[in-house]
XYZ file of C-alpha atoms in Angstrom:
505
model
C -10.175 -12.575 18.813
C -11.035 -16.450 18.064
C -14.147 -17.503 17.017
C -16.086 -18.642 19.637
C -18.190 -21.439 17.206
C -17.434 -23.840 14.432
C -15.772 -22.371 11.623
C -15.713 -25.684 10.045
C -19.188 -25.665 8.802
C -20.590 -24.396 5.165
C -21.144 -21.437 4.883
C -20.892 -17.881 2.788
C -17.844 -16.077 2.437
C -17.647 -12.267 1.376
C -14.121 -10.568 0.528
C -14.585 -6.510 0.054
C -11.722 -5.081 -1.570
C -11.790 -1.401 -0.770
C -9.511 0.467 -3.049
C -8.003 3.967 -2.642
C -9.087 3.514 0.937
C -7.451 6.269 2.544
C -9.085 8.584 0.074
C -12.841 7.769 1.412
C -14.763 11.040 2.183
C -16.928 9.698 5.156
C -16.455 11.705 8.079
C -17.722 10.327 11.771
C -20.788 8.787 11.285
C -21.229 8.278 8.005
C -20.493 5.107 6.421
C -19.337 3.290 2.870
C -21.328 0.884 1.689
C -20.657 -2.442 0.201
C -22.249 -4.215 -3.112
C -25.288 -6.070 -1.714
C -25.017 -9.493 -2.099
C -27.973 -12.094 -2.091
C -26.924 -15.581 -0.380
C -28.599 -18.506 -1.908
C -27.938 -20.804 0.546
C -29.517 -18.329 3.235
C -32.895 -18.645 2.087
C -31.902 -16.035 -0.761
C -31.228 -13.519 1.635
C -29.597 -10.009 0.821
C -26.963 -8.594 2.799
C -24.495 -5.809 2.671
C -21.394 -4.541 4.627
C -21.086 -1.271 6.583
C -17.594 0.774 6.737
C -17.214 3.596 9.057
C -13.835 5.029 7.834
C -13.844 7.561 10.524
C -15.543 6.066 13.200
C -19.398 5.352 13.811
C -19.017 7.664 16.673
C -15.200 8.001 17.478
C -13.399 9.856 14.552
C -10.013 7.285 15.437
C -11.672 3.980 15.010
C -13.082 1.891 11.860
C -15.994 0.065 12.951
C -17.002 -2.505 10.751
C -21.367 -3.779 10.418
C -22.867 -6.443 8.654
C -26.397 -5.348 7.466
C -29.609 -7.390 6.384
C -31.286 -5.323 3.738
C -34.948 -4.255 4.276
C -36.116 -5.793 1.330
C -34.195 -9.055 0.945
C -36.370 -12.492 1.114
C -36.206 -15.066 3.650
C -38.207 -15.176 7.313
C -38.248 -12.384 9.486
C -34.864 -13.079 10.985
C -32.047 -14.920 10.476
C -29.734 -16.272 13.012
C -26.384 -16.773 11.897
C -22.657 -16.724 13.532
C -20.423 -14.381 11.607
C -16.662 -13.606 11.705
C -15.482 -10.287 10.364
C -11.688 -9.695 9.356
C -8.934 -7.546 7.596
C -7.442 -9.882 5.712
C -3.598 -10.092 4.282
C -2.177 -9.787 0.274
C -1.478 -13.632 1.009
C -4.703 -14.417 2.497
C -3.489 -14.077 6.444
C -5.875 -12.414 8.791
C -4.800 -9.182 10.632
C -7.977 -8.057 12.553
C -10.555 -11.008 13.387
C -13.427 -10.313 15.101
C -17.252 -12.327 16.064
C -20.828 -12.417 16.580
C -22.169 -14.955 17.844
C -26.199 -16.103 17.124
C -27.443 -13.228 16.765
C -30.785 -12.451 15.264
C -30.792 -10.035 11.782
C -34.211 -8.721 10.860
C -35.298 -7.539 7.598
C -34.289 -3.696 8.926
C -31.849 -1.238 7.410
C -29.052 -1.643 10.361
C -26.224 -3.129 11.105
C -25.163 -4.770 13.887
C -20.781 -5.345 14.093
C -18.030 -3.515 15.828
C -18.248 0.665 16.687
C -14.210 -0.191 18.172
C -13.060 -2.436 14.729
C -9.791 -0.993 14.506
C -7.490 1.981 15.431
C -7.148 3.947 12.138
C -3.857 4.602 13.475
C -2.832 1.030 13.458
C -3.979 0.368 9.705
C -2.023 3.771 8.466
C 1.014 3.179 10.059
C 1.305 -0.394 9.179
C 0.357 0.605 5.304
C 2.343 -2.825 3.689
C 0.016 -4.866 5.770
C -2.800 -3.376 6.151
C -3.133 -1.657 2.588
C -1.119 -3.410 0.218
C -1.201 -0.895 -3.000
C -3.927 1.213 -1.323
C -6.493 -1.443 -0.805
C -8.219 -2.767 2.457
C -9.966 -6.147 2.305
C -12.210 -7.140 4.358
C -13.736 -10.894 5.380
C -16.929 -11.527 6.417
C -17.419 -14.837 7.218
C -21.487 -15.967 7.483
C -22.845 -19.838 8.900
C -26.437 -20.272 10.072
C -27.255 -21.415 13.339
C -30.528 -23.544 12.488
C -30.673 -25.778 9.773
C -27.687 -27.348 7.918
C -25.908 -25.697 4.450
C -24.487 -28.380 2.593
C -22.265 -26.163 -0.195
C -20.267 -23.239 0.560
C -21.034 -19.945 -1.112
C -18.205 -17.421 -1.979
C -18.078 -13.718 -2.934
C -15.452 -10.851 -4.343
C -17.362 -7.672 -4.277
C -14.921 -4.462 -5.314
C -14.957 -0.632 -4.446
C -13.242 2.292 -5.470
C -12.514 5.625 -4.570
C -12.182 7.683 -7.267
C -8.588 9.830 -7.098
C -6.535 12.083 -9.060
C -2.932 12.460 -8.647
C -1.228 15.170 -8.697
C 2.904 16.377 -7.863
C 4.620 19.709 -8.609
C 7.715 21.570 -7.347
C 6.680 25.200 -5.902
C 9.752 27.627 -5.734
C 9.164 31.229 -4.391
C 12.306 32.825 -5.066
C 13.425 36.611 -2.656
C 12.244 34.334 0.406
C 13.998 36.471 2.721
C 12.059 39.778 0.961
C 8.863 37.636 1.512
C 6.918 39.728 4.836
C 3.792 39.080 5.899
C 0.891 40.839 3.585
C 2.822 38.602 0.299
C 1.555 36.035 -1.555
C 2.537 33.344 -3.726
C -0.039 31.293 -5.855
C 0.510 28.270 -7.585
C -2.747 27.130 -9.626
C -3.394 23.338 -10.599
C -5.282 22.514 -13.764
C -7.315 19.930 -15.408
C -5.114 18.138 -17.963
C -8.557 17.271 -20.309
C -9.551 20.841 -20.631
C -7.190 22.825 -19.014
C -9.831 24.467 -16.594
C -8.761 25.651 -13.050
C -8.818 22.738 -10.545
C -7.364 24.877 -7.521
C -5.192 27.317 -6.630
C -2.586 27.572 -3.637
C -1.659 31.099 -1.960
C 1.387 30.444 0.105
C 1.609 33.210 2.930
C 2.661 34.489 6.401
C 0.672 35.348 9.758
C 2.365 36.521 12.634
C 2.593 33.848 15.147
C 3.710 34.987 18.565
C 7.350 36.339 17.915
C 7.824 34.063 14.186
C 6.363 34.310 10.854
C 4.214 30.984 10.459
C 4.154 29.334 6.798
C 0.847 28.760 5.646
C -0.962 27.771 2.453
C -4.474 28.810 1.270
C -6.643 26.283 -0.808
C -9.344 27.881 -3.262
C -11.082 25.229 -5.087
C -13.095 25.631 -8.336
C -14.150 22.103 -8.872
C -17.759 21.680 -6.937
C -17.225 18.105 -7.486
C -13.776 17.342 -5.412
C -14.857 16.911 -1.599
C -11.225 16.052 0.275
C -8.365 16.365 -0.581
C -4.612 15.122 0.949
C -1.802 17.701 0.787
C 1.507 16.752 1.619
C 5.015 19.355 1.469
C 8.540 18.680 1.611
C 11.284 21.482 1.322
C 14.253 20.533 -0.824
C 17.594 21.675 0.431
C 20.891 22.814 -0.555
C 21.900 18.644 -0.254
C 18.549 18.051 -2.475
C 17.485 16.028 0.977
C 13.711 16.251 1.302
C 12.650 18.134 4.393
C 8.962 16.822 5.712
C 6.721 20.013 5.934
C 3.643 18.435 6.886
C 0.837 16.066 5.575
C -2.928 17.404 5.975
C -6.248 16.409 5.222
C -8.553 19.232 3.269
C -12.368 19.461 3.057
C -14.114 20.963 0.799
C -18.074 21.330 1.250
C -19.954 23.513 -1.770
C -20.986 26.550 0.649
C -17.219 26.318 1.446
C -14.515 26.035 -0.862
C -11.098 27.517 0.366
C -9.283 26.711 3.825
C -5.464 26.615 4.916
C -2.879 24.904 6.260
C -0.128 25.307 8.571
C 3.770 24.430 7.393
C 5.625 22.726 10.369
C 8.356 24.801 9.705
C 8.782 28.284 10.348
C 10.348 31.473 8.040
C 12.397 32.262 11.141
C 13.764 28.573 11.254
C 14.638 28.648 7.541
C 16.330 32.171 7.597
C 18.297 30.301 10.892
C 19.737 27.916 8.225
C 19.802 30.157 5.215
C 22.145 28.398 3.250
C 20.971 25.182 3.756
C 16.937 25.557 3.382
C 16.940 28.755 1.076
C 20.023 28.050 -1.512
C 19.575 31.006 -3.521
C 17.623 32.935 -1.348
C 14.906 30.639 -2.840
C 11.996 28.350 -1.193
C 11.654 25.205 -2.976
C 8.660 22.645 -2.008
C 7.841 19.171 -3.131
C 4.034 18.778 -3.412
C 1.971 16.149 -3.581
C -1.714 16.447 -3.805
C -4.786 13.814 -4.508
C -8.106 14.406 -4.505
C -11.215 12.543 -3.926
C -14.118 13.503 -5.525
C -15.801 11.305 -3.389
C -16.749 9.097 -6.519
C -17.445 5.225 -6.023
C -17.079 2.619 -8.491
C -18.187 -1.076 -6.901
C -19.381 -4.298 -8.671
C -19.250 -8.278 -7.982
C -17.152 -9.845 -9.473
C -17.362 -13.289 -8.920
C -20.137 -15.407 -6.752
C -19.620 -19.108 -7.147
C -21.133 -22.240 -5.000
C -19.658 -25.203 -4.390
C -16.104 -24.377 -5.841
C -12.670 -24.324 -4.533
C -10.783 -21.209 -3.398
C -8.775 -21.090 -6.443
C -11.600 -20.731 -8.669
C -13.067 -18.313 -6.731
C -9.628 -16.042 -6.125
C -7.967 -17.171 -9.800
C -10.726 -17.972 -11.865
C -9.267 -21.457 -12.570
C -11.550 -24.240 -14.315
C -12.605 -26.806 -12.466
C -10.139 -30.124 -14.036
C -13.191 -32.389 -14.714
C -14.733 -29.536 -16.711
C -13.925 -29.917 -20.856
C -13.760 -26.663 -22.961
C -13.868 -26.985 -26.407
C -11.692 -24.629 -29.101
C -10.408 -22.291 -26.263
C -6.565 -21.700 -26.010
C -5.670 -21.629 -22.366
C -2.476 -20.420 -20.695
C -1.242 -23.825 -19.065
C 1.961 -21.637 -17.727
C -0.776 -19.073 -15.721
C -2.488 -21.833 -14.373
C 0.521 -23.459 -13.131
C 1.417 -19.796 -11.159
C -2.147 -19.699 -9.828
C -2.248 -23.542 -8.425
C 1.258 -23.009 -7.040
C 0.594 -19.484 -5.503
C -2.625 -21.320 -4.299
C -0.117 -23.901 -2.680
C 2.226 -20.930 -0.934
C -1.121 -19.113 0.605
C -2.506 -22.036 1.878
C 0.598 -23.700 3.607
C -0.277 -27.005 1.579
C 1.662 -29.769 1.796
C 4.957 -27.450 2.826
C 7.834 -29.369 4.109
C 9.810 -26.300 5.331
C 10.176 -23.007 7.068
C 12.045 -20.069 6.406
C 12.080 -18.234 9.839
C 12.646 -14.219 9.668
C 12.637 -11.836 12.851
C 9.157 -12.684 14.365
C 7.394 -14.577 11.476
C 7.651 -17.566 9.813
C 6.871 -18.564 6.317
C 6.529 -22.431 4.661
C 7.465 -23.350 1.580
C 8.443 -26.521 -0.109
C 11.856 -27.574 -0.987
C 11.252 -28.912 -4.128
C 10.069 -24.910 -5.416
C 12.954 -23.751 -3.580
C 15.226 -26.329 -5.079
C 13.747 -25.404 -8.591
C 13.974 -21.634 -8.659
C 17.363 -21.334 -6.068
C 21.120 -22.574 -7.103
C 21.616 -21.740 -3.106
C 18.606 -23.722 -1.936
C 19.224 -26.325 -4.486
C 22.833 -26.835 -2.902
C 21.535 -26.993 0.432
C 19.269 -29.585 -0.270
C 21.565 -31.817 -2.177
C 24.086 -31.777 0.400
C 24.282 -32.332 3.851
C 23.141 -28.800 4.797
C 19.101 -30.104 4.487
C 19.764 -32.566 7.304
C 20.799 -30.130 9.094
C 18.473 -27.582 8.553
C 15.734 -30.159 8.685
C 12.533 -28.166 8.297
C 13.672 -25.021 9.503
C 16.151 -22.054 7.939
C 16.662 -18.947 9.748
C 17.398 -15.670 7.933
C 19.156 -13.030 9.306
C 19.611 -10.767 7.603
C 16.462 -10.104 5.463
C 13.240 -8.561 6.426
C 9.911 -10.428 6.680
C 8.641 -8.814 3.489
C 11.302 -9.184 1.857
C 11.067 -12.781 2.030
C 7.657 -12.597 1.296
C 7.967 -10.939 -2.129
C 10.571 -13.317 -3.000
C 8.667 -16.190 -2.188
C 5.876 -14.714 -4.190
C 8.292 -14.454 -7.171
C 9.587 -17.973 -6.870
C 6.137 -19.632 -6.632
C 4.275 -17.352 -9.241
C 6.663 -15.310 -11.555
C 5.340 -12.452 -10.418
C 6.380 -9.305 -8.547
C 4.132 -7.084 -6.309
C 4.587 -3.117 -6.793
C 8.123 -1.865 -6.132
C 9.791 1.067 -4.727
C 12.935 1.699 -4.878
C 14.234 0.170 -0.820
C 11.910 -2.477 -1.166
C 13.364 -3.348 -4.920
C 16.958 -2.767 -3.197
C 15.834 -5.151 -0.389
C 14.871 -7.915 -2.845
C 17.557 -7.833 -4.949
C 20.213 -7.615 -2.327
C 18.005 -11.516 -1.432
C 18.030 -12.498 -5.193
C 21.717 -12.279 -5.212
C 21.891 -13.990 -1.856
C 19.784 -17.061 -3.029
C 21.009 -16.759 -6.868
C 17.776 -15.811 -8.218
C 19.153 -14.726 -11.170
C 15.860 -13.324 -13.055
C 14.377 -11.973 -10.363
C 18.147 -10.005 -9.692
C 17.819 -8.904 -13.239
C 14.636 -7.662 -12.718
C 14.973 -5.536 -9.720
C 18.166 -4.567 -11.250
C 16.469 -2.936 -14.066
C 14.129 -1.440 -12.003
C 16.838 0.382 -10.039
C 18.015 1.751 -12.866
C 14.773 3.229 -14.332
C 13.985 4.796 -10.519
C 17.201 6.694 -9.953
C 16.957 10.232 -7.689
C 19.307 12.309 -6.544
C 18.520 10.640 -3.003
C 18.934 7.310 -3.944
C 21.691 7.171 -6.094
C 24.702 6.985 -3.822
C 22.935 4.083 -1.359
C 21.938 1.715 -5.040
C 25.453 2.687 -5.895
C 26.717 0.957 -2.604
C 24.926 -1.696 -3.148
C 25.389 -2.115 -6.604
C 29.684 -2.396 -5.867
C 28.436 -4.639 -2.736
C 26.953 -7.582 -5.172
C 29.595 -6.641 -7.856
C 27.153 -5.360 -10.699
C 29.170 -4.064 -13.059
C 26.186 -2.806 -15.104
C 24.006 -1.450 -12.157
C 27.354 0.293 -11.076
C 28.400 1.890 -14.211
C 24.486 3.093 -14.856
C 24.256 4.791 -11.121
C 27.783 6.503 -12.050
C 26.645 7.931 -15.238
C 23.792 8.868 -13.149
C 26.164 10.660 -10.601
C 28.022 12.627 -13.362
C 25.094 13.971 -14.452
C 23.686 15.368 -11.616
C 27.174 15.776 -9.712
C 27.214 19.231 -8.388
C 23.231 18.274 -6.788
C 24.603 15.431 -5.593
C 28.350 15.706 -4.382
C 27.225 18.296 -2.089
C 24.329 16.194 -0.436
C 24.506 14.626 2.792
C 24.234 11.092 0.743
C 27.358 11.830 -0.511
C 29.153 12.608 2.577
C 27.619 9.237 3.599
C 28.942 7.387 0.828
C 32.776 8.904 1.526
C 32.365 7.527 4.976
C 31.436 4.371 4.401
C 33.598 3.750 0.938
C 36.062 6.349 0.246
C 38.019 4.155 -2.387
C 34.637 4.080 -4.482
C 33.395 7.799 -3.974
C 37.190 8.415 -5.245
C 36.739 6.189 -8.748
C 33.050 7.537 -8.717
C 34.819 11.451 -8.769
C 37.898 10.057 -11.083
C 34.921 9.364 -13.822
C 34.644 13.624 -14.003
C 38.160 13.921 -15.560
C 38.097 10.581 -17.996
C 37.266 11.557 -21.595
């Protein structure tokens, strides 16, 4: 929703980075807390910001206060106009939402939004929303009486405190395995070797099947929630989803259970397939939140621009004296600075449903393809607008990011196939190289065939020969995998010279 006032005006900005969001142990009603922060230019007053990560009173929305703290200075209210946002990696706002003149006393509430968001919306849209696990949030402050005359900024940080953990569980004699068995699998600390938790995999008679279920003891006091998340591995090595669930653990109760989504009787229906061996083999992947917060400021400054405040850059009229500074980082910062803040673009590189500016002259500099089109005829043509087809909005987002700033956000493996399937397109030659080596260091037996497409696609002689070797390796896992069938379908000729490699000395 639009602000309904001048956003034009000085002010006080305040950008919460919440990281390891998902991980917060807040149940309905209870909320996170930010830093406080004092405002100078608000008769010194101190303010925080309130995060219900389950709801203030509905457990599927974030709702999202801003609080004046009971003992911060000023008169005995405040009226101010406030917008509060989720912002973007790239500085874009996602969620926007007001209050308008309203009057904060010196009292320990908040006043903001019980409706904020639809957790939903912010975990299924996780590359928006929470970029490398963290949520940032904008709050926006101007007073309504009286006139500020420098703008105030703010990057408070939190976070969650996790541990990581992933294991494979096999319980081999599945078939044997009745209901009265158990299997336990028992996690410990990798400092001192002391028992974290253990896991009792059983069955319960569930109507006419034999439900899957797994038991959580925990011996830590300290660990309050925990994610759990299963996948079986098949006879193809294909990853079956068992199930992602959300443990709590409260110290007058520290064991419950969890419910597989599949069944024995549906894995003995496909014996061969989910129990090679006559053995039950699960993926795991566990973190847990100790509930742990680590928050600070990091930077308050008045009266500066947003790159000092986001990049730390020095002011140009400012002189240091017998301090070595990286010209080349500074150069990344004011031209990422340029790309977030759509200055002075000339441009615009249309994908799907959104639309990105840039400058030719970056493009021109970083791209033999864009460099072509703008020496020749092709610019005139294009004008200010290109349209991409055949990318994906992010992916032109990352490799703008790279072009502008050298840099590269955290990869996985589609999203690193993604962007170097572009830097070949636009002959980005170090950022090809890049992803390229990447590929290589994240092989799996469920990637390998689709990177080995695409390496033979963009003619990679190196990629190709690595994902081969790769192949040979691991050939029995994955010849008979349904990626493999895949690849034989869609390029016979090169599963054949892939196979050929088997009998070359």
């Amino acid at each position: 929703m639009a602000c309904q006032f001048d956003t034009n005006r000085k002010g006080f900005t305040l950008t919460w980075i919440l990281e390891n969001f998902e991980y917060c142990v807040q149940k309905t009603g209870n909320y996170l807390k930010s830093p406080t922060f004092i405002v100078d230019t608000f008769e010194r007053s101190k303010w925080s910001l309130w995060i219900y990560p389950r709801g203030h009173t509905l457990e599927r929305w974030i709702s999202v206060y801003l609080c004046r703290e009971e003992d911060s200075k000023g008169p005995a209210t405040i009226q101010i106009d406030c917008e509060l946002a989720i912002q973007a990696l790239g500085g874009s706002l996602l969620v926007s939402r007001s209050i308008n003149k309203y009057e904060f006393p010196k009292k320990r509430e908040g006043y903001g939004f019980t409706t904020f968001i639809e957790r939903e919306s912010v975990f299924a849209d996780r590359s928006r929303f929470l970029p490398q696990g963290a949520l940032t949030i904008r709050c926006r402050m101007w007073k309504t009486n009286g006139e500020v005359h420098t703008d105030g900024q703010c990057i408070a940080r939190t976070r969650i405190g996790v541990e990581k953990r992933a294991f494979l569980w096999k319980t081999e004699h599945f078939s044997f395995f009745h209901v009265g068995g158990e299997e336990t699998y028992r996690l410990k600390s990798t400092i001192d070797d002391s028992r974290i938790m253990s896991l009792q995999l059983f069955l319960r008679k569930n109507h006419s099947s034999d439900a899957i279920l797994i038991k959580f003891t925990c011996f830590d006091v300290s660990i309050v929630f925990s994610t759990f998340k299963s996948s079986l591995v098949d006879a193809k090595g294909d990853y079956v989803d068992c199930g992602q669930h959300e443990l709590w653990f409260l110290p007058t109760l520290q064991s419950t259970e969890c419910l597989l989504s599949l069944s024995k009787d549906t894995l003995m229906g496909n014996k061969n397939l989910y129990l090679p061996f006559d053995s039950l083999t699960l993926y795991c992947e566990q973190i847990f939140s100790t509930g742990s917060v680590f928050q600070d400021i990091e930077c308050t400054a008045y009266g500066c621009s947003n790159s000092f405040i986001t990049n730390n850059v020095v002011p140009a009229n400012i002189k240091t004296a017998n301090i070595k500074i990286s010209e080349t980082s500074y150069l990344k910062m004011d031209l990422g600075s340029m790309l977030q803040n759509n200055i002075l673009c000339d441009v615009k590189l249309c994908v799907e449903s959104e639309t990105f500016s840039a400058h030719w002259l970056i493009l021109s500099a970083r791209s033999l393809v864009f460099r072509t089109m703008f020496q020749s005829d092709m610019k005139e043509k294009a004008r200010d607008r290109i349209d991409i087809e055949d990318l994906k909005p992010d992916t032109v987002r990352r490799m703008l990011l790279y072009m502008y700033t050298d840099s590269l956000e955290e990869l996985e493996w589609k999203t690193a196939s993604d962007l170097y399937y572009a830097a070949e397109k636009y002959q980005i030659m170090t950022l090809k190289d890049k992803c390229s080596s990447f590929l290589k260091s994240n092989l799996t037996l469920t990637n390998a065939c689709e990177i080995l497409l695409l390496s033979d696609l963009l003619q990679d002689k190196e990629l190709k020969s690595t994902v081969q070797n790769f192949i040979m390796k691991n050939d029995k896992s994955i010849i008979n995998s349904s990626s493999w069938k895949l690849l034989m379908k869609d390029n016979l000729p090169l599963a054949a010279e892939t196979m050929l490699l088997r009998f070359k000395e």
